[in-house]
């Protein structure tokens, strides 16, 4: 008999991460059949056309060029001041919203999500997200004793489903005083969908209508993939819309260096609070810094210094932007080819705009992924479909993949 001495709230926890599981199967197949015979579409990081993990060259140069002291010293708990300053430019570009703004350094984008859940919802509250979502959201909620619910993200015409969002927002606010709404855009994981400006207007109108006195809404805008979402300033225009929200709507922008700087393992990000009310932002800075102290203390100093160095030097920044663009184009070419072949063979695909992933809606995703193993293709089964990481698959292996996914779908 197995024995458990874990606390009541921790009993039965086990992170059976489907993404890492699928990746392990792909790695095992590559060892057996050779790398060329295997398509590993599970990895959420950019691999180049030779399937090597990409590090943006200028980022590497700046990072490796730091002094030993910068590499090893502690950083202030809320983050290096220069980083907190530059990260606003990195996130917002020319579209910085008006209002009170504060940034707190976090351990990746995940850290920002963690703090938002912990500090803006109570035990037993329900957090809202779309039905296509990054699995870690739910794990984070469950680990902190929060419920997690979803609305249908797309309607029958594959348009952003504002009525479904409104229904859930109203339903939850009838039961609880604070609502945390997690929205990942642009270049959504797992679909590659991006909300249009009009969609965003619709979202904000729903939130404003629901935020009656006595109710608070925390709108968490997860922009982890913004640097691979399209033209830099164009995709940032959504931020201007965060100006002038009522004081009982706090927007938190979740920023991550993981993808934009190819520094996934360096665990650096930020949560940026935007509010029309100074006291809400003072509280935001205080409570989140406190939670940082209480979880990881301070974060990665050299990664913060790398961002600050690059964003303080126009030449370095121009180089980084050009390097990112090269990989954005590489990913786009892969997604375009997959979408073209999907259309030709009649494989349904969710509307992809940009980003690391695309998704195929399906009734039996586990069986399809299992079937695809016969072709040495490895993808991630989600609740409502199959996720394909175009960021990690070279163009030559994308070719023919949609047809194989379609065949697997028909066969199961
Ligand atoms: N948000 C989404 C939707 C993601 O997919 C990721 C990473 O996979 C993140 C946030 C943040 O990642 P990290 O904690 O590595 O910065």
Coordinates of C-alpha atoms and ligand atoms in Angstrom, one line a residue:
X1 CA 0.0 0.0 0.0
X2 CA 1.3 3.5 -0.8
X3 CA 1.6 5.9 2.0
X4 CA 0.9 9.6 1.9
X5 CA 2.1 12.2 4.4
X6 CA 1.4 15.2 2.2
X7 CA -0.8 17.9 3.6
X8 CA -4.5 17.6 2.7
X9 CA -4.4 20.2 0.0
X10 CA -1.4 18.6 -1.6
X11 CA -2.6 15.0 -1.7
X12 CA -2.9 13.5 -5.1
X13 CA -0.9 16.2 -6.9
X14 CA 1.0 14.9 -9.8
X15 CA 2.0 16.9 -12.8
X16 CA 1.4 14.6 -15.8
X17 CA 2.4 17.2 -18.3
X18 CA 1.2 16.0 -21.7
X19 CA 3.6 18.3 -23.4
X20 CA 6.7 16.9 -21.7
X21 CA 5.3 13.4 -22.1
X22 CA 4.8 13.7 -25.8
X23 CA 8.3 15.2 -26.1
X24 CA 9.8 12.3 -24.3
X25 CA 8.1 9.9 -26.7
X26 CA 9.6 11.8 -29.7
X27 CA 13.1 11.8 -28.2
X28 CA 12.9 8.0 -27.7
X29 CA 11.7 7.5 -31.3
X30 CA 14.6 9.7 -32.6
X31 CA 17.1 7.6 -30.6
X32 CA 15.6 4.4 -32.2
X33 CA 14.9 5.5 -35.8
X34 CA 17.2 8.4 -36.2
X35 CA 16.5 12.1 -36.0
X36 CA 15.6 12.5 -39.7
X37 CA 12.8 10.0 -39.5
X38 CA 11.1 11.7 -36.6
X39 CA 8.9 14.9 -36.6
X40 CA 8.8 16.4 -33.1
X41 CA 6.0 18.9 -33.1
X42 CA 5.8 19.1 -29.3
X43 CA 8.5 21.6 -28.3
X44 CA 7.5 25.2 -27.4
X45 CA 10.8 26.8 -28.5
X46 CA 12.2 27.9 -31.8
X47 CA 14.3 25.2 -33.5
X48 CA 16.0 26.3 -36.8
X49 CA 15.9 24.4 -40.1
X50 CA 18.6 22.0 -38.7
X51 CA 16.5 21.4 -35.6
X52 CA 18.9 23.3 -33.3
X53 CA 17.6 25.4 -30.5
X54 CA 17.9 29.0 -31.5
X55 CA 19.5 31.7 -29.3
X56 CA 19.3 35.2 -30.9
X57 CA 22.9 36.0 -31.6
X58 CA 22.9 39.5 -30.1
X59 CA 21.1 38.4 -27.0
X60 CA 23.9 35.7 -26.5
X61 CA 26.6 38.3 -27.1
X62 CA 25.2 40.7 -24.5
X63 CA 24.4 38.0 -22.0
X64 CA 27.9 36.4 -22.3
X65 CA 29.5 39.8 -22.2
X66 CA 28.3 40.7 -18.7
X67 CA 30.7 40.9 -15.8
X68 CA 31.0 38.2 -13.2
X69 CA 29.4 40.5 -10.7
X70 CA 26.4 41.1 -12.9
X71 CA 26.1 37.3 -13.4
X72 CA 26.1 36.4 -9.8
X73 CA 24.9 39.2 -7.6
X74 CA 21.5 39.4 -6.1
X75 CA 19.0 41.8 -7.7
X76 CA 16.4 43.9 -5.8
X77 CA 13.3 41.9 -5.1
X78 CA 11.0 43.9 -7.3
X79 CA 13.6 43.8 -10.1
X80 CA 16.6 45.9 -11.3
X81 CA 15.3 49.5 -11.7
X82 CA 16.7 49.8 -15.3
X83 CA 14.9 46.5 -16.2
X84 CA 11.6 47.8 -14.8
X85 CA 12.0 50.9 -16.8
X86 CA 13.1 49.2 -20.1
X87 CA 10.5 46.4 -19.8
X88 CA 7.7 48.9 -20.3
X89 CA 9.2 49.9 -23.7
X90 CA 9.8 46.2 -24.5
X91 CA 6.2 45.4 -23.8
X92 CA 4.3 48.5 -24.9
X93 CA 6.5 49.9 -27.7
X94 CA 4.9 53.2 -28.8
X95 CA 1.5 52.2 -27.4
X96 CA 2.0 52.8 -23.7
X97 CA -1.4 53.2 -22.2
X98 CA -2.3 56.3 -20.2
X99 CA -2.7 55.9 -16.5
X100 CA -0.7 54.7 -13.5
X101 CA 1.7 51.9 -14.4
X102 CA 4.1 49.8 -12.3
X103 CA 6.2 46.7 -13.2
X104 CA 7.3 43.9 -10.9
X105 CA 9.9 41.4 -12.1
X106 CA 8.7 37.8 -12.1
X107 CA 10.2 34.4 -12.7
X108 CA 9.1 34.2 -16.3
X109 CA 5.6 34.8 -17.5
X110 CA 4.5 32.0 -15.3
X111 CA 5.6 33.9 -12.2
X112 CA 3.3 36.8 -13.3
X113 CA 0.4 34.5 -13.7
X114 CA 1.1 32.9 -10.3
X115 CA 1.1 36.3 -8.5
X116 CA -2.1 37.4 -10.3
X117 CA -3.9 34.3 -9.2
X118 CA -2.6 34.4 -5.6
X119 CA -3.1 38.1 -5.0
X120 CA -6.3 38.9 -6.9
X121 CA -8.5 35.9 -6.1
X122 CA -9.5 34.2 -2.9
X123 CA -9.5 30.5 -2.0
X124 CA -12.4 28.9 -3.8
X125 CA -12.9 31.7 -6.4
X126 CA -13.1 30.7 -10.1
X127 CA -10.6 32.0 -12.7
X128 CA -11.9 32.5 -16.2
X129 CA -10.1 31.6 -19.5
X130 CA -11.0 30.4 -23.0
X131 CA -11.6 26.7 -23.8
X132 CA -8.4 26.6 -25.8
X133 CA -5.7 27.4 -23.2
X134 CA -2.2 26.7 -22.1
X135 CA -2.4 23.9 -19.6
X136 CA -0.2 25.5 -17.0
X137 CA -3.0 28.1 -16.3
X138 CA -5.2 25.4 -14.8
X139 CA -2.4 23.7 -12.9
X140 CA -1.5 27.1 -11.3
X141 CA -5.1 27.7 -10.3
X142 CA -5.6 24.2 -8.8
X143 CA -2.3 24.4 -6.9
X144 CA -3.6 27.5 -5.2
X145 CA -7.0 26.2 -4.4
X146 CA -8.8 28.2 -7.2
X147 CA -11.3 26.8 -9.6
X148 CA -10.8 27.2 -13.3
X149 CA -13.6 27.6 -15.9
X150 CA -13.7 28.4 -19.6
X151 CA -15.9 29.9 -22.2
X152 CA -16.0 28.9 -25.9
X153 CA -13.3 30.9 -27.5
X154 CA -14.6 30.8 -31.1
X155 CA -18.1 30.8 -32.5
X156 CA -19.3 28.7 -35.4
X157 CA -17.7 31.1 -37.9
X158 CA -14.4 30.9 -36.1
X159 CA -14.7 34.5 -34.7
X160 CA -13.9 35.5 -31.2
X161 CA -16.9 34.6 -29.1
X162 CA -17.9 37.7 -27.2
X163 CA -21.4 36.5 -26.2
X164 CA -19.9 33.4 -24.6
X165 CA -17.4 35.5 -22.7
X166 CA -20.1 37.9 -21.5
X167 CA -22.2 35.0 -20.2
X168 CA -19.4 33.6 -18.1
X169 CA -18.2 37.0 -16.8
X170 CA -21.8 37.8 -15.6
X171 CA -22.3 34.3 -14.1
X172 CA -19.0 34.4 -12.1
X173 CA -19.5 38.0 -10.9
X174 CA -22.9 37.1 -9.5
X175 CA -21.1 34.6 -7.2
X176 CA -17.8 36.4 -6.4
X177 CA -16.5 39.9 -5.9
X178 CA -13.2 39.6 -7.8
X179 CA -12.9 38.1 -11.2
X180 CA -9.5 37.2 -12.8
X181 CA -9.8 36.8 -16.5
X182 CA -6.8 35.3 -18.3
X183 CA -6.5 36.3 -22.0
X184 CA -3.5 35.1 -24.1
X185 CA -3.2 37.3 -27.2
X186 CA -1.6 38.0 -29.7
X187 CA -0.3 34.7 -31.2
X188 CA -2.3 32.6 -28.7
X189 CA -1.0 29.3 -27.4
X190 CA -2.2 26.8 -28.6
X191 CA -4.1 28.1 -31.7
X192 CA -2.1 31.0 -33.1
X193 CA -5.2 33.2 -32.9
X194 CA -4.9 36.9 -32.3
X195 CA -7.8 39.1 -31.2
X196 CA -8.5 42.0 -33.6
X197 CA -8.7 45.6 -32.4
X198 CA -12.5 45.2 -32.6
X199 CA -12.5 42.0 -30.6
X200 CA -10.5 43.8 -27.9
X201 CA -13.0 46.7 -27.9
X202 CA -15.7 44.1 -27.4
X203 CA -13.8 42.4 -24.5
X204 CA -13.3 45.7 -22.7
X205 CA -16.9 46.7 -23.2
X206 CA -18.0 43.5 -21.6
X207 CA -15.7 44.0 -18.7
X208 CA -16.7 47.6 -18.2
X209 CA -20.4 46.7 -18.1
X210 CA -19.8 43.9 -15.6
X211 CA -17.6 46.0 -13.3
X212 CA -20.4 47.5 -11.2
X213 CA -19.6 49.1 -7.9
X214 CA -18.5 46.4 -5.4
X215 CA -17.2 44.1 -8.1
X216 CA -13.6 44.1 -9.3
X217 CA -12.1 42.6 -12.5
X218 CA -8.5 41.8 -13.1
X219 CA -7.8 41.5 -16.7
X220 CA -4.6 39.5 -17.2
X221 CA -3.3 40.0 -20.7
X222 CA -0.7 37.4 -21.4
X223 CA 1.5 38.6 -24.2
X224 CA 4.2 35.9 -24.0
X225 CA 4.3 35.6 -27.8
X226 CA 4.0 39.2 -28.8
X227 CA 7.5 39.4 -30.4
X228 CA 6.4 36.8 -33.0
X229 CA 2.9 38.1 -33.7
X230 CA 3.5 40.4 -36.6
X231 CA 4.6 44.0 -37.2
X232 CA 6.0 45.3 -33.9
X233 CA 4.0 48.5 -33.5
X234 CA 0.9 47.2 -35.1
X235 CA 0.5 44.2 -32.7
X236 CA 1.0 46.6 -29.8
X237 CA -1.9 48.9 -30.6
X238 CA -4.1 46.9 -28.3
X239 CA -2.3 48.4 -25.3
X240 CA -3.6 51.9 -26.0
X241 CA -7.1 50.5 -25.3
X242 CA -6.1 49.9 -21.7
X243 CA -6.2 53.7 -21.0
X244 CA -8.9 55.1 -18.8
X245 CA -10.5 51.9 -17.5
X246 CA -12.6 52.3 -14.4
X247 CA -10.7 52.0 -11.1
X248 CA -12.3 48.6 -10.3
X249 CA -10.7 47.1 -13.5
X250 CA -7.0 46.4 -13.1
X251 CA -5.2 45.3 -16.2
X252 CA -2.0 43.2 -15.7
X253 CA 0.1 42.6 -18.7
X254 CA 2.1 39.4 -18.4
X255 CA 5.5 39.9 -20.1
X256 CA 8.0 37.1 -20.7
X257 CA 11.6 37.1 -21.9
X258 CA 11.4 33.4 -22.7
X259 CA 10.4 33.6 -26.3
X260 CA 11.2 37.3 -27.3
X261 CA 14.8 36.9 -26.1
X262 CA 15.1 33.1 -26.5
X263 CA 15.9 32.9 -22.8
X264 CA 13.4 30.3 -21.8
X265 CA 15.4 28.7 -19.0
X266 CA 16.6 32.0 -17.5
X267 CA 13.1 32.5 -16.0
X268 CA 12.6 36.2 -16.4
X269 CA 9.5 38.2 -17.0
X270 CA 7.4 40.9 -15.5
X271 CA 3.9 41.7 -14.5
X272 CA 2.9 45.2 -15.5
X273 CA -0.1 46.8 -13.8
X274 CA -2.1 49.5 -15.6
X275 CA -4.9 51.4 -13.8
X276 CA -6.5 54.8 -13.7
X277 CA -6.2 54.8 -9.9
X278 CA -2.9 55.5 -8.2
X279 CA -3.8 53.5 -5.0
X280 CA -4.6 50.4 -7.1
X281 CA -1.1 50.6 -8.6
X282 CA 0.7 51.3 -5.3
X283 CA -1.1 48.3 -3.9
X284 CA -0.1 46.3 -7.0
X285 CA 3.6 47.1 -6.6
X286 CA 3.5 46.3 -2.8
X287 CA 1.6 43.1 -2.8
X288 CA 3.3 41.5 -5.7
X289 CA 6.8 42.4 -4.4
X290 CA 5.8 40.8 -1.1
X291 CA 4.7 37.6 -2.9
X292 CA 8.0 37.6 -4.8
X293 CA 9.8 37.7 -1.4
X294 CA 7.6 34.9 -0.2
X295 CA 8.1 32.6 -3.2
X296 CA 11.4 33.0 -5.1
X297 CA 12.9 36.2 -3.5
X298 CA 14.6 38.0 -6.3
X299 CA 15.0 36.7 -9.9
X300 CA 17.7 36.3 -12.6
X301 CA 19.9 39.4 -12.6
X302 CA 21.9 38.8 -15.8
X303 CA 18.8 38.2 -17.8
X304 CA 17.3 41.5 -16.6
X305 CA 20.6 43.2 -17.3
X306 CA 20.6 41.8 -20.8
X307 CA 17.1 43.3 -21.6
X308 CA 18.1 46.6 -20.0
X309 CA 21.4 46.8 -22.0
X310 CA 19.6 46.0 -25.3
X311 CA 16.8 48.4 -24.8
X312 CA 19.2 51.2 -23.8
X313 CA 21.1 50.9 -27.1
X314 CA 19.3 51.5 -30.3
X315 CA 21.9 49.7 -32.4
X316 CA 21.7 46.6 -30.3
X317 CA 17.9 46.7 -30.3
X318 CA 17.8 47.0 -34.1
X319 CA 19.9 43.9 -34.4
X320 CA 17.8 42.0 -32.0
X321 CA 14.6 43.0 -33.8
X322 CA 16.1 42.0 -37.2
X323 CA 17.1 38.6 -35.7
X324 CA 13.7 38.0 -34.3
X325 CA 12.1 38.9 -37.6
X326 CA 14.2 36.3 -39.3
X327 CA 12.8 33.6 -37.1
X328 CA 9.3 35.1 -37.2
X329 CA 9.5 34.7 -41.0
X330 CA 10.8 31.1 -40.6
X331 CA 7.9 30.1 -38.4
X332 CA 5.4 31.9 -40.6
X333 CA 6.6 30.0 -43.7
X334 CA 6.1 26.7 -41.8
X335 CA 2.6 27.6 -40.7
X336 CA 1.7 28.9 -44.1
X337 CA 2.7 25.6 -45.7
X338 CA 0.8 23.6 -43.1
X339 CA -2.3 25.7 -43.6
X340 CA -2.1 25.4 -47.4
X341 CA -1.8 21.6 -47.3
X342 CA -4.5 21.4 -44.6
X343 CA -6.9 23.3 -46.8
X344 CA -6.0 21.2 -49.9
X345 CA -6.7 17.9 -48.0
X346 CA -9.7 19.2 -46.1
X347 CA -8.1 19.0 -42.6
X348 CA -9.9 21.5 -40.3
X349 CA -7.6 24.0 -38.5
X350 CA -8.3 26.8 -36.1
X351 CA -7.7 30.3 -37.4
X352 CA -4.0 30.8 -37.2
X353 CA -2.6 34.4 -37.3
X354 CA 0.9 34.0 -35.9
X355 CA 2.9 32.3 -33.2
X356 CA 4.6 29.1 -32.1
X357 CA 1.6 26.8 -32.4
X358 CA -1.4 25.8 -34.5
X359 CA -4.3 23.6 -33.5
X360 CA -6.5 21.0 -35.2
X361 CA -9.9 20.6 -33.6
X362 CA -10.8 16.9 -33.0
X363 CA -13.0 14.7 -30.9
X364 CA -10.3 12.2 -30.0
X365 CA -7.0 13.9 -29.8
X366 CA -5.2 11.2 -27.8
X367 CA -6.1 8.5 -30.3
X368 CA -5.0 10.8 -33.2
X369 CA -1.7 11.5 -31.6
X370 CA -1.2 7.8 -30.8
X371 CA -2.0 7.0 -34.5
X372 CA 0.5 9.6 -35.7
X373 CA 3.3 7.8 -33.8
X374 CA 3.1 5.1 -36.5
X375 CA 4.4 7.9 -38.9
X376 CA 6.9 9.0 -36.3
X377 CA 5.0 12.3 -35.9
X378 CA 4.7 13.6 -32.3
X379 CA 2.2 16.3 -31.4
X380 CA 0.4 17.3 -28.2
X381 CA -3.1 16.0 -27.5
X382 CA -5.3 18.7 -25.8
X383 CA -8.8 18.5 -24.5
X384 CA -10.4 19.7 -27.8
X385 CA -7.8 18.9 -30.4
X386 CA -4.1 18.5 -31.4
X387 CA -1.4 21.1 -31.0
X388 CA 1.3 21.3 -33.5
X389 CA 4.5 23.3 -32.7
X390 CA 5.4 24.9 -36.0
X391 CA 8.2 26.8 -34.1
X392 CA 10.1 23.5 -33.8
X393 CA 9.6 21.7 -37.1
X394 CA 11.7 22.4 -40.1
X395 CA 9.9 23.2 -43.4
X396 CA 10.9 20.0 -45.0
X397 CA 9.2 18.0 -42.3
X398 CA 6.1 20.2 -42.4
X399 CA 5.6 19.1 -46.0
X400 CA 3.1 16.3 -46.1
X401 CA 2.3 16.5 -42.4
X402 CA -1.2 17.9 -42.8
X403 CA -2.1 14.9 -45.0
X404 CA -0.8 12.5 -42.4
X405 CA -2.7 14.2 -39.6
X406 CA -5.8 14.1 -41.7
X407 CA -5.3 10.4 -42.4
X408 CA -4.8 9.7 -38.7
X409 CA -8.0 11.6 -38.0
X410 CA -10.0 9.5 -40.5
X411 CA -8.5 6.3 -39.1
X412 CA -9.4 6.6 -35.5
Ligands
LIG1 N1 1.9 32.2 -21.4 C1 1.8 31.3 -22.3 C2 0.5 31.1 -23.0 C3 2.9 30.4 -22.6 O1 2.7 29.5 -23.5 C4 4.1 30.6 -21.9 C5 5.2 29.6 -22.1 O2 5.1 28.6 -22.7 C6 4.1 31.6 -20.9 C7 3.0 32.4 -20.7 C8 5.3 31.9 -20.1 O3 6.4 31.2 -20.1 P1 7.6 31.5 -19.1 O4 7.2 31.2 -17.7 O5 8.6 30.5 -19.6 O6 8.0 32.9 -19.4

